[in-house]
Short mmCIF file of C-alpha atoms in Angstrom, two decimals:
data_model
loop_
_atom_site.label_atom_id
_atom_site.label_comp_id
_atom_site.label_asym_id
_atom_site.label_seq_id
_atom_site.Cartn_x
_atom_site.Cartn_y
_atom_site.Cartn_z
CA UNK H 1 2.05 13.21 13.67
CA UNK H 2 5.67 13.99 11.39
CA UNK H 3 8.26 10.99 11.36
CA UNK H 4 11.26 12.32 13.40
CA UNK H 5 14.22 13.32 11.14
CA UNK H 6 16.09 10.67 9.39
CA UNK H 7 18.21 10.45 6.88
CA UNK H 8 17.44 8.53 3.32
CA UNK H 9 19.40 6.98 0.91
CA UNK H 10 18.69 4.89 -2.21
CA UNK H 11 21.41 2.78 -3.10
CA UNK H 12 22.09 1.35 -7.01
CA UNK H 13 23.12 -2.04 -5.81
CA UNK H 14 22.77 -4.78 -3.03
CA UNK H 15 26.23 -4.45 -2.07
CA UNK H 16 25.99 -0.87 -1.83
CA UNK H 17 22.69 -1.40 0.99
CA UNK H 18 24.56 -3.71 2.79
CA UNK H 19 27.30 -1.49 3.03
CA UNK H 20 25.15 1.33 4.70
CA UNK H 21 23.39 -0.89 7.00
CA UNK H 22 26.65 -2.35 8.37
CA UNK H 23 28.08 1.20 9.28
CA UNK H 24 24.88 1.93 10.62
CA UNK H 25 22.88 0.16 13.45
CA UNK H 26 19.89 2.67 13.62
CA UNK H 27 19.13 2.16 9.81
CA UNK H 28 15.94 0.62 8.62
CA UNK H 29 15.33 -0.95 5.28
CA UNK H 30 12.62 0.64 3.15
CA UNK H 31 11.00 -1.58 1.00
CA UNK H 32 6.83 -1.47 0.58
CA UNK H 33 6.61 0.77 3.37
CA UNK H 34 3.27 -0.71 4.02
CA UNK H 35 3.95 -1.70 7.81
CA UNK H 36 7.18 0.62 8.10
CA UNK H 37 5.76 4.09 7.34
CA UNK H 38 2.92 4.31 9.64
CA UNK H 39 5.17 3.07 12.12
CA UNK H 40 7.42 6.37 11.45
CA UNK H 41 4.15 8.73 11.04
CA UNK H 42 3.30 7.27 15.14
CA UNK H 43 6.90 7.60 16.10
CA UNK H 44 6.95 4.40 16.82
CA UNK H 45 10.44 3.85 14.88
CA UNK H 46 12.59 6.35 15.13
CA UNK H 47 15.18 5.11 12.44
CA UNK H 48 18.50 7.18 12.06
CA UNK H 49 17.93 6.42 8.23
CA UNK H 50 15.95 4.83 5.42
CA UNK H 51 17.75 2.47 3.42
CA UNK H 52 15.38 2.26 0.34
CA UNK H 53 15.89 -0.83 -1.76
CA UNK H 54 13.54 -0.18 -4.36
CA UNK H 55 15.98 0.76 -7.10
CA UNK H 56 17.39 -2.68 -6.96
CA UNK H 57 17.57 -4.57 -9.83
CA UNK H 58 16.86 -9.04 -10.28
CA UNK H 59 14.65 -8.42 -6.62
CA UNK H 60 10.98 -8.00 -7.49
CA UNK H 61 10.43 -11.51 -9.65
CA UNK H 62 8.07 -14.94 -8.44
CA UNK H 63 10.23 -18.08 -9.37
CA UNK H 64 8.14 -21.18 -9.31
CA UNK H 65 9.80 -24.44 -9.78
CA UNK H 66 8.24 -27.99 -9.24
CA UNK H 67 9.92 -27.76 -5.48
CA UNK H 68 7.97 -24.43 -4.86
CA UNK H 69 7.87 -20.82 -4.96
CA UNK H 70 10.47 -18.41 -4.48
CA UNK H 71 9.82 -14.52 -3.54
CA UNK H 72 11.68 -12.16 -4.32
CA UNK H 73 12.48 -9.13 -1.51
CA UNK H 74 10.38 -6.39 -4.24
CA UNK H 75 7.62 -8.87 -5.11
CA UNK H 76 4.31 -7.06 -4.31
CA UNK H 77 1.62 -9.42 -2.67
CA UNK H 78 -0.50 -8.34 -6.05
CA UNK H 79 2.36 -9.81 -8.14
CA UNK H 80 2.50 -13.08 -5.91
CA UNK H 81 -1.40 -13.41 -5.75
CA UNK H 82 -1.39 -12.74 -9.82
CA UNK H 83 0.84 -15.85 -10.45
CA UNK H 84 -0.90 -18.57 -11.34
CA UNK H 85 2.35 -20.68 -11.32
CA UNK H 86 2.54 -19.91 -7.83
CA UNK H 87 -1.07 -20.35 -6.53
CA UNK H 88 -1.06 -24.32 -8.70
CA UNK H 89 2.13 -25.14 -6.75
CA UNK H 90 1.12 -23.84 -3.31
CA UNK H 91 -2.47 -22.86 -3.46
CA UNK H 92 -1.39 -21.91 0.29
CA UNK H 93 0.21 -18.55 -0.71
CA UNK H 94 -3.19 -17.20 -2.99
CA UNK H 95 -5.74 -18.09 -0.66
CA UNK H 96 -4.18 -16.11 2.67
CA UNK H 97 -2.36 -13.19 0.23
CA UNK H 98 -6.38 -13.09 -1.04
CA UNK H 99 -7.28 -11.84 2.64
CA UNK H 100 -4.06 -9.09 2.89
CA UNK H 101 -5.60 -5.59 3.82
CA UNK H 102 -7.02 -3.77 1.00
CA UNK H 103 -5.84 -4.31 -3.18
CA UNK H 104 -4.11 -0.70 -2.59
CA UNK H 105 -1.72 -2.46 0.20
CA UNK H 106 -1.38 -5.42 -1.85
CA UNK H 107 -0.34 -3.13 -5.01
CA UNK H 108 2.47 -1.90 -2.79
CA UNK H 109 3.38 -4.06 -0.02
CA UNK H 110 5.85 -6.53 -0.43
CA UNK H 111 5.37 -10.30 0.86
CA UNK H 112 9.12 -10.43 2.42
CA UNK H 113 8.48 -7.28 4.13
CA UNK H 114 5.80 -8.82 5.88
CA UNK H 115 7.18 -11.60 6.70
CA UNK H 116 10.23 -9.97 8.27
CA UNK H 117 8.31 -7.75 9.83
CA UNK H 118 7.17 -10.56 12.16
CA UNK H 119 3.62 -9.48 12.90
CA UNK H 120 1.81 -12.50 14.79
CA UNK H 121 -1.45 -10.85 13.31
CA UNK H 122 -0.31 -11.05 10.07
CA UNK H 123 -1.15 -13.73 7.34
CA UNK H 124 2.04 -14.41 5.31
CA UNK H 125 4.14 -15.17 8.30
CA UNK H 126 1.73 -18.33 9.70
CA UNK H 127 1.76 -19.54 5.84
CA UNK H 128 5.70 -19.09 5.75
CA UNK H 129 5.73 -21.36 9.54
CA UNK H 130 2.77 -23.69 8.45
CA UNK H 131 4.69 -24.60 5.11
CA UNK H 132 7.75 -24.98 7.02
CA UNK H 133 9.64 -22.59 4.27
CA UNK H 134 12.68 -20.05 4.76
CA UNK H 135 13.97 -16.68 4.34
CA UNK H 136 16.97 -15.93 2.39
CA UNK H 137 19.52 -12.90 4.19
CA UNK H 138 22.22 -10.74 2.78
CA UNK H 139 24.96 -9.06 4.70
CA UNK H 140 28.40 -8.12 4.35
CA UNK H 141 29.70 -11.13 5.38
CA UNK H 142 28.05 -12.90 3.18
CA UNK H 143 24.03 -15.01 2.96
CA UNK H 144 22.00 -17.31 5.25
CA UNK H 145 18.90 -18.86 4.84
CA UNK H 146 16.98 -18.89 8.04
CA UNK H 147 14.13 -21.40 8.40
CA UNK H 148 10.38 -20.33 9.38
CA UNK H 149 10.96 -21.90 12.87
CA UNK H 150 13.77 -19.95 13.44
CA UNK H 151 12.82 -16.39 12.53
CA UNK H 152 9.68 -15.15 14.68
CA UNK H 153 11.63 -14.85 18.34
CA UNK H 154 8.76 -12.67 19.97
CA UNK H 155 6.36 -9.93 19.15
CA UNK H 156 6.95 -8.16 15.86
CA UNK H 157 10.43 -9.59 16.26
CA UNK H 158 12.85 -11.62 13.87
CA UNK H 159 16.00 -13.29 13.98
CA UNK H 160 16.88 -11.20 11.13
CA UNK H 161 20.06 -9.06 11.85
CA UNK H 162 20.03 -5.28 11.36
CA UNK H 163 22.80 -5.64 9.22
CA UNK H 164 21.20 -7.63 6.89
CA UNK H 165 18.76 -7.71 4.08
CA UNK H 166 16.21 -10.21 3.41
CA UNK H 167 16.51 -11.06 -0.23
CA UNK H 168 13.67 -13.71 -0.92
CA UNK H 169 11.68 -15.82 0.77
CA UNK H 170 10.61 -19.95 0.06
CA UNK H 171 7.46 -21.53 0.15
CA UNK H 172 7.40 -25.58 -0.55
CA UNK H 173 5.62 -26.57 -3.15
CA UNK H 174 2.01 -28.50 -2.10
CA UNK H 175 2.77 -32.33 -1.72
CA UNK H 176 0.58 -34.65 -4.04
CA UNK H 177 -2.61 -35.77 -2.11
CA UNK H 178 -2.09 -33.21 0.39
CA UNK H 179 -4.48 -29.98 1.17
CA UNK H 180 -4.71 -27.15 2.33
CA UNK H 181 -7.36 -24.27 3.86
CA UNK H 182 -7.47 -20.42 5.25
CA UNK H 183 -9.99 -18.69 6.89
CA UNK H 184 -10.11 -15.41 9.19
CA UNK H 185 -13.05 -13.60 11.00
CA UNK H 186 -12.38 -9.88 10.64
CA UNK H 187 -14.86 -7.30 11.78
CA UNK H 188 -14.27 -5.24 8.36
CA UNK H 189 -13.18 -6.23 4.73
CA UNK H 190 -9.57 -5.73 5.27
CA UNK H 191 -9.03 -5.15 8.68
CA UNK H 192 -6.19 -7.35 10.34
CA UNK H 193 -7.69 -10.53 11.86
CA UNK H 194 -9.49 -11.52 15.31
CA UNK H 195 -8.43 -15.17 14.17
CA UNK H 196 -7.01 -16.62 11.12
CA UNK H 197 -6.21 -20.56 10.66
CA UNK H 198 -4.36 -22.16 8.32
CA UNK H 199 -4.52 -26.03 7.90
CA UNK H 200 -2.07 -28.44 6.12
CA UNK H 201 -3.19 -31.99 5.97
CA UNK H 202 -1.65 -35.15 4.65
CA UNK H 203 -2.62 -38.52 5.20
CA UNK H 204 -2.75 -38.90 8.73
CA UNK H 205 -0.69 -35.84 9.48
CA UNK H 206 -2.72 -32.38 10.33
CA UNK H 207 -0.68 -29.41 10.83
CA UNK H 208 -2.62 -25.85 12.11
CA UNK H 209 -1.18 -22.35 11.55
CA UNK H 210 -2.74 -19.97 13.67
CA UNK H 211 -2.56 -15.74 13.69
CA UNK H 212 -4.08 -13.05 16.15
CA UNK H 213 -4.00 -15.52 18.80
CA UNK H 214 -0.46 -15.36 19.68
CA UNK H 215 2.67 -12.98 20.07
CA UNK H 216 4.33 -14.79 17.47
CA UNK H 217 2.86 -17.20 14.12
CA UNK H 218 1.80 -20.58 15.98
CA UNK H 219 1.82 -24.13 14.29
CA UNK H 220 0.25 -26.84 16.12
CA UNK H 221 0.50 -30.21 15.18
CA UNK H 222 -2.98 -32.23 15.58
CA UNK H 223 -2.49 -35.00 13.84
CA UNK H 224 -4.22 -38.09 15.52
CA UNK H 225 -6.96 -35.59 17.39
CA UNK H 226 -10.27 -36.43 16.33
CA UNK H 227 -11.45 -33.40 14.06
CA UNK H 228 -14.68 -31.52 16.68
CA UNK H 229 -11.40 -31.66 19.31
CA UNK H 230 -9.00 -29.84 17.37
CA UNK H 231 -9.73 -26.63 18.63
CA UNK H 232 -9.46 -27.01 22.16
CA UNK H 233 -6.70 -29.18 21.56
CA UNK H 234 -4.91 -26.40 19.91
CA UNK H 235 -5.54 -23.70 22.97
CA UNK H 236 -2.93 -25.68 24.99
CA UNK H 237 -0.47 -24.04 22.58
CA UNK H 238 -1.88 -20.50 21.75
CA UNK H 239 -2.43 -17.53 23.77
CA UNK H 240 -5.79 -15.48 23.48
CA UNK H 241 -5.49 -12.26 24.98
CA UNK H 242 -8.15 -9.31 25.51
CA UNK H 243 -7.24 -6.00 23.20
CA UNK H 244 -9.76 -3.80 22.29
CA UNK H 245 -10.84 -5.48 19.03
CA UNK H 246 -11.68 -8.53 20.83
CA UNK H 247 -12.16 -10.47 24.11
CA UNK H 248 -9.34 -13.92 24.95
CA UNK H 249 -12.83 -15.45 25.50
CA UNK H 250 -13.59 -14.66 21.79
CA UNK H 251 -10.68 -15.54 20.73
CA UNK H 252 -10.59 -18.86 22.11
CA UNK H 253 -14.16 -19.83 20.65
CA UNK H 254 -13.12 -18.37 17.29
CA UNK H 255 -10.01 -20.85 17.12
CA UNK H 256 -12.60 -23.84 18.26
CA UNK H 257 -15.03 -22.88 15.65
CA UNK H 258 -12.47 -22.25 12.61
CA UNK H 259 -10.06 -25.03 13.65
CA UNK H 260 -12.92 -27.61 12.57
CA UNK H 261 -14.39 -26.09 9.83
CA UNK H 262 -10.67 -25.19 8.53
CA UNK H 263 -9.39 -28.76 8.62
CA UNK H 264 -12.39 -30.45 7.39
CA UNK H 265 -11.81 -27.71 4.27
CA UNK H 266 -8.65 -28.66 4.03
CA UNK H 267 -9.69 -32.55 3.44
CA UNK H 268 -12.04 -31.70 0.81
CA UNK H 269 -9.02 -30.13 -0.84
CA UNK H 270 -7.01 -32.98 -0.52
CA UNK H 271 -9.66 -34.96 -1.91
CA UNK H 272 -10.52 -32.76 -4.68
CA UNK H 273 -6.79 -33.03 -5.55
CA UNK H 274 -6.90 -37.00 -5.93
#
């Protein structure tokens, strides 16, 4: 299938964007395009115009300061996954941006895109809710910065206005003596998950990100749970659900099995950090 007509413009400045996408409701913002235009080829957006921020200058760098790592709205998950600053503050962000689709998506998709785009099968949004970070916004009346817990409100939904712009995103930097672990089963190199887990642990506190099991990126706290009961511990929170790729009953035993071996990962890290 064609996208349905839309108009397109590519605006020289931020104020310029935000300008269009007050005065227009319908408008999307193009960025990667990764998640975006095979949305358009399905006709399953049907923007009244393409707001394409690529021409935008000071929004494609990685900032990494000893609090953490700071995204900008035109990084490219290649560019994050290349920085070395990044992945020694918040080893977090390499290993799940290491498990993105294919190095052609990577090469063009940007990490705020996918985390605005708010899809609960996604990696970078259950990193962004795991590490308890935020997403900066732009509009015409001026910037917010919306925390992970606020900005996934349902399936492939964000708090993010359509007026606005999301200019960067923030990861915390990895605590001293803390670890951290990702894992996902996928039936093909590069296919979107069945289950993906994220783990966050320390000292006594155990924090589990969960994707693909959900409508929206999960955290579950399971600090004080013996280890081999984490996983059913953690169903009380998620949602497993049949689709074609996979069965709730799979689902559920794939969160049992990677909840344990994910945490117990994420010790060793911890450990190997001391």
């Amino acid at each position: 299938m064609k996208p349905a007509p839309f108009a397109y413009t590519r605006p020289g400045s931020l104020a310029e964007a935000l300008a269009t996408l007050a005065g227009d409701p319908d408008a999307k913002v193009l960025a990667g395009g990764q998640s975006l235009v095979p949305l358009l080829s399905m006709r399953l957006a049907a923007p009244s115009a393409l707001v394409d921020i690529n021409g935008l200058p000071d929004l494609d760098g990685v900032t990494v300061t000893a609090s953490g790592v700071r995204v900008a709205a035109l990084a490219r998950h290649a560019d994050v996954l290349a920085s070395a600053e990044a992945a020694a503050v918040q080893p977090l962000l390499a290993m799940a941006l290491a498990n993105v689709a294919h190095p052609t998506i990577r090469n063009r998709g940007t990490t705020v895109g996918s985390l605005v785009h708010a899809d609960a099968a996604a990696e970078m949004p259950v990193v962004l809710s795991l590490l308890g970070g935020s997403v900066d916004a732009a509009s015409t009346a001026g910037t917010r910065t919306i925390p992970a817990a606020e900005l996934y409100v349902g399936p492939l939904q964000s708090s993010l206005r359509h007026d606005e712009v999301a200019v960067s995103a923030f990861f915390p930097a990895l605590a001293p003596g803390a670890g951290v672990a990702f894992e996902e089963i996928t039936r093909r190199q590069g296919d979107y998950a069945l289950c993906g887990v994220a783990a966050l642990v320390d000292g006594a506190s155990v924090k589990v990100g969960y994707l693909s099991v959900s409508d929206v990126p999960t955290v579950v706290d399971l600090s004080g749970i013996p280890v081999e009961e984490m996983g059913e511990a953690a169903l009380a929170h998620l949602e497993p659900a049949d689709d074609i790729h996979a069965t709730a009953d799979y689902r559920a035993h794939l969160v049992r099995v990677l909840t344990t071996r994910v945490v117990r990962s994420a010790y060793d890290d911890a450990r190997g950090r001391r």
